[in-house]
C-alpha cells in the first residue's frame, strides 16, 4: 500500500513573486501615476497572473500602499529614529539625491488629484510613523537647547514637509546630497536652529 506525504495547506508564497509584484507596482506608479496604473499592468510587468496579484492584494490601493511601505521600509524593526537632527537630514538628503525616489514622491503627492485614496489609505495604514519620529526629533532638538523654547514645533514640522515638496518641484534631480542637506539646514536656521 502506497502512502503519500501530506502536503501543507495552500501553496507557499513566493518571495520572488512578492518582490516582482511590488517592484512592478512602483515602476508603473512612477511611470504612469496611480490613476493610470492597473492590476493587469502590474501582473504583466511582474511576469505573474492577475490571480497571483489578487491572492496577495484586495485591490490596486492595497497593492500600491504595500509597495510604498516596502520601498520606504516603514515596518523596518531596525529603524528607531535618528541620532540627532544632523543625522536626520543626512538621511533625508541621501533619499532625495536618488532620482527614482524623487519621481516616486512627486507621483505620490500628485495622486492627491488623480487617485486620492492612495495618500489617504497610506496615511491611515502607516499611522504617521515617520511623522511621529520626526516630531520626537524636533522635541529632542528643542530640549537640547538647539531650537528656541518658544518655537511651535507643529509649524516647524509643517514647514519641513513643505520644504521637501518644494525641493521636489524646484531643484534639479541631480542635486547632490550635501547641497540638499544644506537646504534643510538653512531652513532650520530660519527657525532659530543653532547646532552645538
Short mmCIF file of C-alpha atoms in Angstrom, two decimals:
data_model
loop_
_atom_site.label_atom_id
_atom_site.label_comp_id
_atom_site.label_asym_id
_atom_site.label_seq_id
_atom_site.Cartn_x
_atom_site.Cartn_y
_atom_site.Cartn_z
CA UNK A 1 0.00 0.00 0.00
CA UNK A 2 1.33 3.36 -1.03
CA UNK A 3 1.37 6.18 1.50
CA UNK A 4 1.55 9.77 0.46
CA UNK A 5 3.37 12.53 2.21
CA UNK A 6 0.93 15.14 3.47
CA UNK A 7 1.21 18.48 1.67
CA UNK A 8 0.87 21.75 3.53
CA UNK A 9 -2.41 23.53 3.05
CA UNK A 10 -2.20 26.02 0.22
CA UNK A 11 0.84 26.86 -1.83
CA UNK A 12 3.70 28.65 -0.16
CA UNK A 13 4.00 32.28 -1.12
CA UNK A 14 6.91 33.06 -3.37
CA UNK A 15 9.10 35.86 -2.07
CA UNK A 16 10.39 36.34 -5.60
CA UNK A 17 6.83 36.87 -6.85
CA UNK A 18 6.12 39.27 -3.98
CA UNK A 19 9.21 41.34 -4.81
CA UNK A 20 8.45 41.29 -8.55
CA UNK A 21 4.87 42.48 -7.95
CA UNK A 22 5.90 45.27 -5.58
CA UNK A 23 8.72 46.39 -7.85
CA UNK A 24 6.42 46.40 -10.89
CA UNK A 25 3.81 48.39 -8.98
CA UNK A 26 6.41 51.02 -8.04
CA UNK A 27 7.78 51.21 -11.59
CA UNK A 28 4.31 51.73 -13.01
CA UNK A 29 3.37 54.24 -10.32
CA UNK A 30 6.47 56.28 -11.23
CA UNK A 31 5.93 55.93 -14.98
CA UNK A 32 2.17 56.40 -15.21
CA UNK A 33 0.86 57.73 -11.91
CA UNK A 34 -1.56 55.99 -9.57
CA UNK A 35 -4.68 56.68 -11.59
CA UNK A 36 -3.23 55.13 -14.74
CA UNK A 37 -1.73 52.05 -13.08
CA UNK A 38 -3.76 48.83 -13.13
CA UNK A 39 -3.51 45.36 -11.61
CA UNK A 40 -3.32 43.94 -15.14
CA UNK A 41 -0.29 46.10 -15.96
CA UNK A 42 1.41 45.14 -12.71
CA UNK A 43 0.83 41.43 -13.32
CA UNK A 44 2.21 41.68 -16.85
CA UNK A 45 5.27 43.65 -15.75
CA UNK A 46 5.93 41.24 -12.85
CA UNK A 47 5.53 38.17 -15.05
CA UNK A 48 2.69 36.73 -12.97
CA UNK A 49 -1.03 36.21 -13.45
CA UNK A 50 -3.69 38.65 -12.27
CA UNK A 51 -4.88 35.92 -9.90
CA UNK A 52 -1.43 35.85 -8.28
CA UNK A 53 -1.65 39.58 -7.60
CA UNK A 54 -5.23 39.35 -6.30
CA UNK A 55 -4.28 36.49 -3.95
CA UNK A 56 -1.94 38.93 -2.24
CA UNK A 57 -3.79 42.24 -2.53
CA UNK A 58 -7.51 43.01 -2.37
CA UNK A 59 -7.29 45.85 -4.88
CA UNK A 60 -5.00 48.40 -6.50
CA UNK A 61 -4.95 50.70 -3.48
CA UNK A 62 -3.85 47.89 -1.16
CA UNK A 63 -1.12 46.93 -3.63
CA UNK A 64 0.21 50.47 -4.04
CA UNK A 65 0.13 51.14 -0.29
CA UNK A 66 2.09 47.95 0.37
CA UNK A 67 4.58 48.87 -2.37
CA UNK A 68 5.13 52.27 -0.71
CA UNK A 69 5.59 50.65 2.70
CA UNK A 70 8.06 48.21 1.15
CA UNK A 71 10.21 50.83 -0.58
CA UNK A 72 10.11 53.19 2.42
CA UNK A 73 10.96 50.39 4.90
CA UNK A 74 8.01 51.56 7.00
CA UNK A 75 7.97 48.39 9.07
CA UNK A 76 11.72 48.04 9.48
CA UNK A 77 12.24 46.96 13.11
CA UNK A 78 15.80 48.29 12.94
CA UNK A 79 14.62 51.86 12.36
CA UNK A 80 14.18 53.52 15.74
CA UNK A 81 14.88 57.08 14.69
CA UNK A 82 17.93 59.25 14.15
CA UNK A 83 20.80 60.09 16.50
CA UNK A 84 20.25 63.82 16.06
CA UNK A 85 18.84 66.31 13.59
CA UNK A 86 22.07 66.32 11.58
CA UNK A 87 21.72 62.56 11.11
CA UNK A 88 18.04 63.01 10.12
CA UNK A 89 18.96 65.50 7.40
CA UNK A 90 21.75 63.22 6.19
CA UNK A 91 19.11 60.51 5.73
CA UNK A 92 16.63 62.85 4.01
CA UNK A 93 19.31 64.23 1.70
CA UNK A 94 20.56 60.77 0.73
CA UNK A 95 16.98 59.74 -0.08
CA UNK A 96 16.23 62.87 -2.12
CA UNK A 97 19.52 62.59 -4.01
CA UNK A 98 18.16 59.47 -5.78
CA UNK A 99 16.17 60.42 -8.90
CA UNK A 100 13.86 57.40 -8.62
CA UNK A 101 12.88 58.41 -5.06
CA UNK A 102 12.18 61.96 -6.21
CA UNK A 103 10.00 60.78 -9.07
CA UNK A 104 8.11 58.44 -6.75
CA UNK A 105 7.45 61.21 -4.23
CA UNK A 106 6.21 63.55 -6.98
CA UNK A 107 3.82 60.84 -8.18
CA UNK A 108 2.67 60.19 -4.62
CA UNK A 109 1.91 63.86 -3.96
CA UNK A 110 0.33 64.15 -7.43
CA UNK A 111 -2.02 61.28 -6.63
CA UNK A 112 -3.97 63.65 -4.36
CA UNK A 113 -5.78 64.74 -7.53
CA UNK A 114 -5.84 61.67 -9.76
CA UNK A 115 -6.15 58.90 -7.16
CA UNK A 116 -6.86 60.48 -3.73
CA UNK A 117 -7.48 57.19 -1.94
CA UNK A 118 -3.78 56.32 -2.23
CA UNK A 119 -2.48 59.07 0.07
CA UNK A 120 -5.47 58.75 2.40
CA UNK A 121 -5.05 54.99 2.80
CA UNK A 122 -1.26 55.18 3.03
CA UNK A 123 -1.51 57.63 5.92
CA UNK A 124 -4.19 55.54 7.64
CA UNK A 125 -2.23 52.29 7.31
CA UNK A 126 1.17 53.81 8.00
CA UNK A 127 -0.19 55.60 11.04
CA UNK A 128 2.14 58.54 10.61
CA UNK A 129 5.11 56.55 11.91
CA UNK A 130 7.75 58.68 10.20
CA UNK A 131 5.94 61.90 11.14
CA UNK A 132 5.96 60.77 14.77
CA UNK A 133 9.69 60.08 14.66
CA UNK A 134 10.35 63.50 13.07
CA UNK A 135 8.27 65.13 15.79
CA UNK A 136 10.26 63.30 18.50
CA UNK A 137 13.48 64.52 16.90
CA UNK A 138 12.26 68.13 16.89
CA UNK A 139 11.20 67.87 20.55
CA UNK A 140 14.60 66.46 21.49
CA UNK A 141 16.38 69.17 19.50
CA UNK A 142 14.41 71.86 21.35
CA UNK A 143 15.04 70.18 24.72
CA UNK A 144 18.78 70.20 23.97
CA UNK A 145 18.57 73.98 23.51
CA UNK A 146 19.31 73.85 19.77
CA UNK A 147 15.89 75.33 18.91
CA UNK A 148 14.31 78.25 20.82
CA UNK A 149 11.97 77.06 23.57
CA UNK A 150 9.06 79.13 22.23
CA UNK A 151 9.26 77.61 18.75
CA UNK A 152 5.98 75.99 17.61
CA UNK A 153 7.09 72.51 16.55
CA UNK A 154 3.87 71.87 14.62
CA UNK A 155 4.77 74.78 12.37
CA UNK A 156 8.39 73.65 12.05
CA UNK A 157 7.27 70.16 11.04
CA UNK A 158 4.75 71.52 8.52
CA UNK A 159 7.43 73.75 7.01
CA UNK A 160 9.87 70.85 6.70
CA UNK A 161 7.23 68.84 4.86
CA UNK A 162 6.59 71.83 2.61
CA UNK A 163 10.35 72.14 2.07
CA UNK A 164 10.51 68.54 0.80
CA UNK A 165 7.66 69.22 -1.64
CA UNK A 166 9.28 72.48 -2.75
CA UNK A 167 12.62 70.77 -3.30
CA UNK A 168 10.99 68.08 -5.44
CA UNK A 169 9.49 70.72 -7.71
CA UNK A 170 12.08 73.47 -7.83
CA UNK A 171 15.50 71.81 -7.57
CA UNK A 172 17.20 69.66 -10.20
CA UNK A 173 17.01 65.89 -9.79
CA UNK A 174 20.79 65.59 -9.99
CA UNK A 175 21.46 67.81 -6.99
CA UNK A 176 23.80 66.02 -4.59
CA UNK A 177 23.13 65.05 -1.00
CA UNK A 178 25.43 67.74 0.52
CA UNK A 179 23.51 70.55 -1.24
CA UNK A 180 20.16 69.04 -0.23
CA UNK A 181 21.24 68.78 3.40
CA UNK A 182 22.45 72.40 3.30
CA UNK A 183 18.99 73.39 2.03
CA UNK A 184 17.28 71.80 5.05
CA UNK A 185 19.79 73.25 7.49
CA UNK A 186 19.25 76.73 6.02
CA UNK A 187 15.52 76.36 6.63
CA UNK A 188 16.10 75.18 10.18
CA UNK A 189 18.35 78.17 10.86
CA UNK A 190 15.39 80.41 9.99
CA UNK A 191 13.58 78.77 12.90
CA UNK A 192 16.47 79.60 15.20
CA UNK A 193 18.26 76.26 14.98
CA UNK A 194 21.80 76.62 16.26
CA UNK A 195 23.87 73.45 16.19
CA UNK A 196 26.11 72.82 19.17
#
